[in-house]
Tab-separated table of C-alpha atoms and ligand atoms in Angstrom:
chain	number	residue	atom	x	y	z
C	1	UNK	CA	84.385	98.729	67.904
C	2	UNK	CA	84.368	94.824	68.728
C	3	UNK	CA	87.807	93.893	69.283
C	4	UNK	CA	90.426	95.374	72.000
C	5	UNK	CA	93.640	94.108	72.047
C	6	UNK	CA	95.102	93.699	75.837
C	7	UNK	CA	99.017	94.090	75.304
C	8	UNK	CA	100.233	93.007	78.867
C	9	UNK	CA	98.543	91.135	81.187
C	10	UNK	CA	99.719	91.969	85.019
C	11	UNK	CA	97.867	93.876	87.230
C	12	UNK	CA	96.501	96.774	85.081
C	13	UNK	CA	95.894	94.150	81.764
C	14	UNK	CA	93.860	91.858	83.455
C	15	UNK	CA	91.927	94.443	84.919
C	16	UNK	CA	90.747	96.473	81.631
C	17	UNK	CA	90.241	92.913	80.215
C	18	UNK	CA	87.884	92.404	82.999
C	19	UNK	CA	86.150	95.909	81.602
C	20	UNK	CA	86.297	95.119	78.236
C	21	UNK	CA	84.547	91.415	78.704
C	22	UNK	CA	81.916	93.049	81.035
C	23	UNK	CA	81.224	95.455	78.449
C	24	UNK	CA	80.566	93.201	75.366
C	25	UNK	CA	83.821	93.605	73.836
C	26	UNK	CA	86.003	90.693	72.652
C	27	UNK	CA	89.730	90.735	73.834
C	28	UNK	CA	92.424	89.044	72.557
C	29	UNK	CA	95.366	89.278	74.949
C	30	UNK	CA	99.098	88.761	74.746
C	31	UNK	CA	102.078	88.709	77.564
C	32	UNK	CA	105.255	86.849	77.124
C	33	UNK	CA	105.711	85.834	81.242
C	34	UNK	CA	105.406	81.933	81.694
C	35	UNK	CA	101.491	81.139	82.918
C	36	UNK	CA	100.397	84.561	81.694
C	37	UNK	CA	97.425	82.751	80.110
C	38	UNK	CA	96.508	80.978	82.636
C	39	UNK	CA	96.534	83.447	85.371
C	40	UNK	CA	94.650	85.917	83.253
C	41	UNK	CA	92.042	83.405	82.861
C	42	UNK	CA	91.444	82.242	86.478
C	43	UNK	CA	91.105	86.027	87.211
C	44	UNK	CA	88.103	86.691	84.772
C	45	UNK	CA	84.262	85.469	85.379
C	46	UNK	CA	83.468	84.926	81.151
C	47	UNK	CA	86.671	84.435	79.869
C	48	UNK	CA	85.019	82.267	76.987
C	49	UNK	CA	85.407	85.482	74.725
C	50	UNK	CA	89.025	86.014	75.226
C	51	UNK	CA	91.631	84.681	73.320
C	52	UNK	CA	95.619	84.935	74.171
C	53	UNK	CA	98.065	84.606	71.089
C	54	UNK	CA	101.962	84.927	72.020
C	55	UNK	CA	102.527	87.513	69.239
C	56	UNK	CA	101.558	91.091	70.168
C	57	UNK	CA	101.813	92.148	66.006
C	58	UNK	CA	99.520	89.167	65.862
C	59	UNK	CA	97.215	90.850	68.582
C	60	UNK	CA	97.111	94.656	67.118
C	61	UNK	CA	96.613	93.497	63.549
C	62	UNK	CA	93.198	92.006	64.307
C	63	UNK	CA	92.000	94.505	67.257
C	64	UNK	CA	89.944	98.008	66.595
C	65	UNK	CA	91.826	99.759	69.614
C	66	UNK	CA	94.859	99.094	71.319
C	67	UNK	CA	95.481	99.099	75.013
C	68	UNK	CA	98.835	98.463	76.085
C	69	UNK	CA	99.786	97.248	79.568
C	70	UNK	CA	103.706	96.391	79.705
C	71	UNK	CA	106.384	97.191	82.184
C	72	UNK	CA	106.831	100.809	82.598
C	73	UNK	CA	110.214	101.206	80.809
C	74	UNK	CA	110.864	103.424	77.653
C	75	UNK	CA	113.194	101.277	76.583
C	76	UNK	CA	110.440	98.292	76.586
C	77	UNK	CA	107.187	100.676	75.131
C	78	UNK	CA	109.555	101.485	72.178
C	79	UNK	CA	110.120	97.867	71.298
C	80	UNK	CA	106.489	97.232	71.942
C	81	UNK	CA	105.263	100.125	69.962
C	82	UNK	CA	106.943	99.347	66.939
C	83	UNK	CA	105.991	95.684	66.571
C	84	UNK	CA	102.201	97.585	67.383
C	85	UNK	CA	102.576	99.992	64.892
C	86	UNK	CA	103.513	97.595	62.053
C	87	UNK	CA	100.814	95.359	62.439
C	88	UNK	CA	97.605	97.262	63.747
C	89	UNK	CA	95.402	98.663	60.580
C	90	UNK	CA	96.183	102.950	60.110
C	91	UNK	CA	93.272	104.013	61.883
C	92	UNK	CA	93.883	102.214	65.147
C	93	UNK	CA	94.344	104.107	68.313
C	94	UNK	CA	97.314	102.613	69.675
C	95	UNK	CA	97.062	103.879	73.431
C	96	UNK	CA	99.358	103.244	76.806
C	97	UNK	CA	98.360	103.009	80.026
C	98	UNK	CA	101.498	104.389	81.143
C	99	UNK	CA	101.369	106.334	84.800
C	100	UNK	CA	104.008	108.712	83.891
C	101	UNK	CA	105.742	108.659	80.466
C	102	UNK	CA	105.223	111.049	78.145
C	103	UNK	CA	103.626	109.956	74.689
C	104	UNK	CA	105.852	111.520	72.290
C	105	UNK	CA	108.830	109.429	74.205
C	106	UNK	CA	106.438	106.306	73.779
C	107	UNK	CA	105.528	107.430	69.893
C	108	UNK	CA	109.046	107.292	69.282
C	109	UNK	CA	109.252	103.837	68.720
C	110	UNK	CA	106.003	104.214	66.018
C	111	UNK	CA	107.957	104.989	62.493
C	112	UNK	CA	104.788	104.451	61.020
C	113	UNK	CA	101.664	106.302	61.885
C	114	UNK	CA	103.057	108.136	65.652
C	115	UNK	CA	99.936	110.499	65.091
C	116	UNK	CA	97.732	107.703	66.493
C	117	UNK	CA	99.412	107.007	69.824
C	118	UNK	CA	98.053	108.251	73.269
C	119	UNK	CA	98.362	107.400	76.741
C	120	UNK	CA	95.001	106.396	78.467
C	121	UNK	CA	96.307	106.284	81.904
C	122	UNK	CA	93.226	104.425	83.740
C	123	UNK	CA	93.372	104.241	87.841
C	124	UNK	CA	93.691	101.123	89.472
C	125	UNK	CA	91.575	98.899	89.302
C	126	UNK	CA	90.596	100.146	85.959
C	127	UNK	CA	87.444	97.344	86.271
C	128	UNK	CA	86.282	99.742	89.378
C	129	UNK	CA	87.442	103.586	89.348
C	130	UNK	CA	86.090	105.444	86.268
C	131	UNK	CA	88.683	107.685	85.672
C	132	UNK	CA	91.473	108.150	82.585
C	133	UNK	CA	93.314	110.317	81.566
C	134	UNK	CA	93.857	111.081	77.776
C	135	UNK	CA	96.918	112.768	77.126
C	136	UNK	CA	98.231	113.454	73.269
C	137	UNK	CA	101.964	113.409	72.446
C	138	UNK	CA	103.448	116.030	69.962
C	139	UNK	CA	102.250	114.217	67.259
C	140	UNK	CA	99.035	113.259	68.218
C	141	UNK	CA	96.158	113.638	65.833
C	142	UNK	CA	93.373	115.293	68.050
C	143	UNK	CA	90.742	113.040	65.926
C	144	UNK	CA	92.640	110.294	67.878
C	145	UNK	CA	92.230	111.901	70.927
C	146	UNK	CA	88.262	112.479	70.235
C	147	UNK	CA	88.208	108.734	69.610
C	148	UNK	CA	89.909	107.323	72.487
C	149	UNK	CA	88.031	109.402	74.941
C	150	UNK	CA	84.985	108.351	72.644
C	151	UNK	CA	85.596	104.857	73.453
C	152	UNK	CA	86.482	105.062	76.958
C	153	UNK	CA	82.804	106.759	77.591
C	154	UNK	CA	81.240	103.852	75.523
C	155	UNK	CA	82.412	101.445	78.510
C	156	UNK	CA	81.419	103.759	81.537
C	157	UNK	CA	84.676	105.651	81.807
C	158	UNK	CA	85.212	109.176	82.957
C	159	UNK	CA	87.739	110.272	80.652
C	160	UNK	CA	89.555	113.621	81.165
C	161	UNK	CA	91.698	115.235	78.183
C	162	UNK	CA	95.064	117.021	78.908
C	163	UNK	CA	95.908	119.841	76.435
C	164	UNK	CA	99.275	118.473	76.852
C	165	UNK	CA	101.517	116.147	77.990
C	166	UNK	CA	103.205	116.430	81.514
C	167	UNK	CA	105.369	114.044	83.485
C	168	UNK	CA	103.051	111.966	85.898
C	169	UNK	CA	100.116	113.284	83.557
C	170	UNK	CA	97.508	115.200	86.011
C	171	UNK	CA	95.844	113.104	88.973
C	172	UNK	CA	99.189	111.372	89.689
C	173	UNK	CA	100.952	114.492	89.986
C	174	UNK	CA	98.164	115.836	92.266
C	175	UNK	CA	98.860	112.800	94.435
C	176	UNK	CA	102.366	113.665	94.468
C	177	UNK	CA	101.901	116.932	95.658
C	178	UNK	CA	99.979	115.419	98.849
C	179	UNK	CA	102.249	112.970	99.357
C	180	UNK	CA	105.651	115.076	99.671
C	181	UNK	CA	103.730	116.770	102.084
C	182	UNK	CA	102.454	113.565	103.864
C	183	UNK	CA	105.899	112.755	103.561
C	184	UNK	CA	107.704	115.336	105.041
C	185	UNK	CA	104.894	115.697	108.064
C	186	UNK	CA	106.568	112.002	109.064
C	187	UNK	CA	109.509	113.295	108.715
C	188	UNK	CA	109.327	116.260	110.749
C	189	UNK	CA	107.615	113.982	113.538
C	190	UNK	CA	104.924	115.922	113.359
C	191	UNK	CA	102.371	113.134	112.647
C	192	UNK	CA	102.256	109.668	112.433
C	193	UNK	CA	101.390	107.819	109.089
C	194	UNK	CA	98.850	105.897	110.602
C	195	UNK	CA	97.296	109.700	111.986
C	196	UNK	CA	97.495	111.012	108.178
C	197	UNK	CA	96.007	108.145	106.798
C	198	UNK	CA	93.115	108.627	109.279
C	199	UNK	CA	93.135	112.304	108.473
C	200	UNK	CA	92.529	112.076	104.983
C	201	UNK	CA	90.433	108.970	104.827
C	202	UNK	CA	88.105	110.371	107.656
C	203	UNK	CA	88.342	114.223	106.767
C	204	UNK	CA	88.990	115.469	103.091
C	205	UNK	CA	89.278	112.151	101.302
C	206	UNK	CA	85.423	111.328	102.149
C	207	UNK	CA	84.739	114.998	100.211
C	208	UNK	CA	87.169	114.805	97.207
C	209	UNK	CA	85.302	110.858	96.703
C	210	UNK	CA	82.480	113.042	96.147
C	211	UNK	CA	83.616	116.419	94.447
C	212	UNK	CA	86.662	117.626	93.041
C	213	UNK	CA	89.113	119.862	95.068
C	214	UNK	CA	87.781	123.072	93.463
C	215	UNK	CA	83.886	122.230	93.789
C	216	UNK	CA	84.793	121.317	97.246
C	217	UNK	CA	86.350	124.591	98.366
C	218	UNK	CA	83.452	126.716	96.747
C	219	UNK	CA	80.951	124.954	98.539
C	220	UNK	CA	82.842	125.636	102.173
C	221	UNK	CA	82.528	129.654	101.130
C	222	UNK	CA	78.683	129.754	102.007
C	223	UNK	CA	77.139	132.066	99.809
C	224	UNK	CA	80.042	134.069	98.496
C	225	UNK	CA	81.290	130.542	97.071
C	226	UNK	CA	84.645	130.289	96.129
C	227	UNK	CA	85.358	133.872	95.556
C	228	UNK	CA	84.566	134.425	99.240
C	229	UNK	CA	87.130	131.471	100.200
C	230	UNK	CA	89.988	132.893	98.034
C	231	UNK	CA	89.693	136.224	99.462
C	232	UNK	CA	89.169	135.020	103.036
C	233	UNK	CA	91.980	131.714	103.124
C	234	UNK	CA	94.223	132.589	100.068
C	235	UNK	CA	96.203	134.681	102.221
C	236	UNK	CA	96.688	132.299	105.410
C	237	UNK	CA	96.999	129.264	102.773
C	238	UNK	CA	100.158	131.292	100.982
C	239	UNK	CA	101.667	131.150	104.385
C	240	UNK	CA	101.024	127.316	104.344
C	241	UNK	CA	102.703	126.702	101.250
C	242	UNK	CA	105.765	128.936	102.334
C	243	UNK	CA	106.621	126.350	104.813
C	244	UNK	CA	105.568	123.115	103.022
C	245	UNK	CA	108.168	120.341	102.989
C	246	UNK	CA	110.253	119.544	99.880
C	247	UNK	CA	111.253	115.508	100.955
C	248	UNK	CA	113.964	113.224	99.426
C	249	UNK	CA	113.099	109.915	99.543
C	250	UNK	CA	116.271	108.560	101.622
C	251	UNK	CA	116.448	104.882	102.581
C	252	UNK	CA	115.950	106.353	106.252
C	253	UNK	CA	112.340	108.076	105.214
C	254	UNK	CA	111.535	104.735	103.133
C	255	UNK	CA	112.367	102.644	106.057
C	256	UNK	CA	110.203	105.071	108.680
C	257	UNK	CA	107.460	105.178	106.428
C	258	UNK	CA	107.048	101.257	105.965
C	259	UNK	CA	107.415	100.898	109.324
C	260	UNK	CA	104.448	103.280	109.953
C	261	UNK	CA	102.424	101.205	107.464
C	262	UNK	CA	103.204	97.770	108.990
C	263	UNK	CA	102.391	99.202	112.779
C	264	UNK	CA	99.082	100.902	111.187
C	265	UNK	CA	98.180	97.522	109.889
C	266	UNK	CA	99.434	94.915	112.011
C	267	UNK	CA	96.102	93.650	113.018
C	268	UNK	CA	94.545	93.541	109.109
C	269	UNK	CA	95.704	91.336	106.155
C	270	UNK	CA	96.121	93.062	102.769
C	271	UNK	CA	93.740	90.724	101.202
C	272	UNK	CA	91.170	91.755	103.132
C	273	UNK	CA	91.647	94.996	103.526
C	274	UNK	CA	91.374	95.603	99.486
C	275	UNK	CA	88.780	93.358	99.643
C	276	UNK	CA	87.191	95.803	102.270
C	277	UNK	CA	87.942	98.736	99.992
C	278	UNK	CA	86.600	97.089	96.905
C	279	UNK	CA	83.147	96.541	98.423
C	280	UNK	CA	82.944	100.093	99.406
C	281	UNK	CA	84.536	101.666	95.931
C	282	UNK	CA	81.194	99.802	94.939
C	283	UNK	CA	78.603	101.181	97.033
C	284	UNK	CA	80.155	104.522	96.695
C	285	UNK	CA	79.988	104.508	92.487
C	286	UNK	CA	76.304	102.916	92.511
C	287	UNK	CA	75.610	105.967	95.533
C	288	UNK	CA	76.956	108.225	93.385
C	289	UNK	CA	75.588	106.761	89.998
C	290	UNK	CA	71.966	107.301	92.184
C	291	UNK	CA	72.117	111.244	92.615
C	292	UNK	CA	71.666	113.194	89.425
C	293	UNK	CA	73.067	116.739	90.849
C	294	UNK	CA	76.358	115.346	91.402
C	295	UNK	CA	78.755	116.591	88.225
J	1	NAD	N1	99.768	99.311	88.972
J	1	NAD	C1	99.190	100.485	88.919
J	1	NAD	O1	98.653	101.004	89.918
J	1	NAD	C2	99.075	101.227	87.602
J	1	NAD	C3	98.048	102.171	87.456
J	1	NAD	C4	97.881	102.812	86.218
J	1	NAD	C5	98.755	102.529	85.169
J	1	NAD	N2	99.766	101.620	85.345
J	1	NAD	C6	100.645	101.358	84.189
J	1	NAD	O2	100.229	100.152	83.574
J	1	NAD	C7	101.354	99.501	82.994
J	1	NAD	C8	101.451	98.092	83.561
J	1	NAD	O3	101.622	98.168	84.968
J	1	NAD	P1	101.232	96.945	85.923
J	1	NAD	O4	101.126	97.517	87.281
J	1	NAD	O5	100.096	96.155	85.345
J	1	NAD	O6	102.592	96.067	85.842
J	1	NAD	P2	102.750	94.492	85.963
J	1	NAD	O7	104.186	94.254	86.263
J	1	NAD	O8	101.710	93.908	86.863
J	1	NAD	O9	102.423	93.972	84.477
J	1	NAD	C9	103.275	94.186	83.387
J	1	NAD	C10	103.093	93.009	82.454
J	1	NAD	O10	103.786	93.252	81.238
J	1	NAD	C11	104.279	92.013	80.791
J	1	NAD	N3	105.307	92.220	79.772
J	1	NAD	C12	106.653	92.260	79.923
J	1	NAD	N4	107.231	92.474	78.709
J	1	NAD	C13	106.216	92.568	77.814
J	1	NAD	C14	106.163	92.733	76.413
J	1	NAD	N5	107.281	92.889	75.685
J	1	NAD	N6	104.954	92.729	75.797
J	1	NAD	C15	103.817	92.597	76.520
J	1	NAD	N7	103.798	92.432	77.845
J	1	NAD	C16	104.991	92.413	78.489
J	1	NAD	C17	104.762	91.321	82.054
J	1	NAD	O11	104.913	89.914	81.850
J	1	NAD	C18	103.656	91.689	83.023
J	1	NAD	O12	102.626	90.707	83.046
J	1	NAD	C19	102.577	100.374	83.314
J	1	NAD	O13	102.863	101.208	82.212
J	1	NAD	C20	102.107	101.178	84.513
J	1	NAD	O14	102.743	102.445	84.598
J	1	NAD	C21	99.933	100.943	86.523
């Protein structure tokens, strides 16, 4: 594997692009907005081994794995997928980052070889947080599968592999189930956004950085382990879910929710609070990297 072609260059392109580079891998890029090149460029440190064509066929036909990066519209992935299809050799993974299509809608617009498509849904930035998610369509080769999640652990990735695919794939749908919840706690005036955001980011969040949900709750059951914590909570936490919140996102919500974000930040700038969040994302993977019991 030497070449990776970067189809779409916004926010999530430029960022694997950064990966690729970093990890010895030539790119060769491709996005039809005006200046794509340009700004792609200014955001890379060695972008000496990248080279941007305006054809995306011309792209696929000369890349060993695929990673496309356009608007998320079904509508636009078909188009894009075909021209893909056509020109990348047979035994080229063609895969989407997509946060929430399914592949076998995507695959649709691959006449050719469909049974190589698969999303590889990274997190952003994909440069920083390890995680993607692998998800086969219908008629998805699992040797394709094997390989993509082969290559994505090549380049330091954490890939997980869904048996099947599911709108909003897995991690996004476990953020949606937090925040309906979140959500509907604003709603309800029971908290503030800026209190939830403190909540998580200063109780549970610093946990599930470390372990997963499950390893988490085993590990707060002493010696009886999760078993223990099933028997003891399950009961109380069916109660919970009884009288969770099931929110509609009205123009009102949207509007009280901004609001809470612009009072909770009013004396930060975006800039550097990502840049703030970066720098720790950092510490925390090479802290994490640096402890060998840690799954
Ligand atoms: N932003 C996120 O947090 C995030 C996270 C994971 C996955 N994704 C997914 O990644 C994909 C890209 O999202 P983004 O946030 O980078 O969006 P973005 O708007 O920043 O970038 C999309 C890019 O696609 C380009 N484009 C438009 N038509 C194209 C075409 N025909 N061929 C090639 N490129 C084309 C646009 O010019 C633009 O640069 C989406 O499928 C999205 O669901 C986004």
């Amino acid at each position: 594997m030497t070449t990776v072609a970067v189809v779409g260059t916004g926010v999530i392109g430029a960022s694997w692009t950064r990966l690729f580079l970093a990890n010895g891998l030539d790119v060769v890029a491709t996005d039809p907005a005006p200046g794509a090149e340009e700004r792609l460029r200014s955001a890379l440190e060695d972008p000496d081994r990248l080279r941007f064509v305006a054809d995306p066929g011309e792209a696929a036909s000369v890349a060993d794995f695929v990673q496309e990066n356009g608007p998320e519209r079904e509508d636009v992935k078909h188009a894009l997928f075909a021209v893909l299809d056509e020109a990348a050799r047979p035994d080229v993974v063609l895969a989407s980052s997509s946060s929430g299509l399914l592949p076998s809608a995507i695959a649709r617009g691959c006449p050719r070889h469909p049974e190589r498509v698969v999303v590889g849904h990274p997190f952003n930035p994909p440069h920083l947080i390890p995680l993607v998610e692998v998800v086969p369509g219908r008629d998805t080769a699992p040797g394709v599968v094997d390989r993509a999640v082969a290559f994505y652990t090549s380049i330091g990735k954490r890939p997980i592999r869904l048996a099947r695919e599911v709108p909003g794939h897995v991690a996004n749908r476990l953020q949606a189930a937090l925040w309906q919840e979140a959500y509907s706690l604003v709603e309800r005036g029971i908290a503030t956004v800026a209190d939830i955001d403190t909540a998580i980011a200063n109780g549970p969040g610093l946990r599930w950085a470390v372990l997963g949900p499950f390893v988490n709750q085993h590990l707060s059951g002493g010696a009886g382990g999760l078993a223990h914590v099933l028997a003891h909570l399950g009961p109380p936490t069916e109660e919970w879910w009884r009288d969770l919140g099931r929110v509609h996102l009205t123009p009102e919500l949207a509007d009280t929710l901004v609001a809470g974000v612009d009072a909770e930040l009013a004396a930060t700038d975006d800039r550097s609070l990502a840049a703030a969040r970066d720098a720790v994302l950092h510490q925390l993977l090479a802290a994490k990297a640096a402890q060998p019991d840690l799954p």
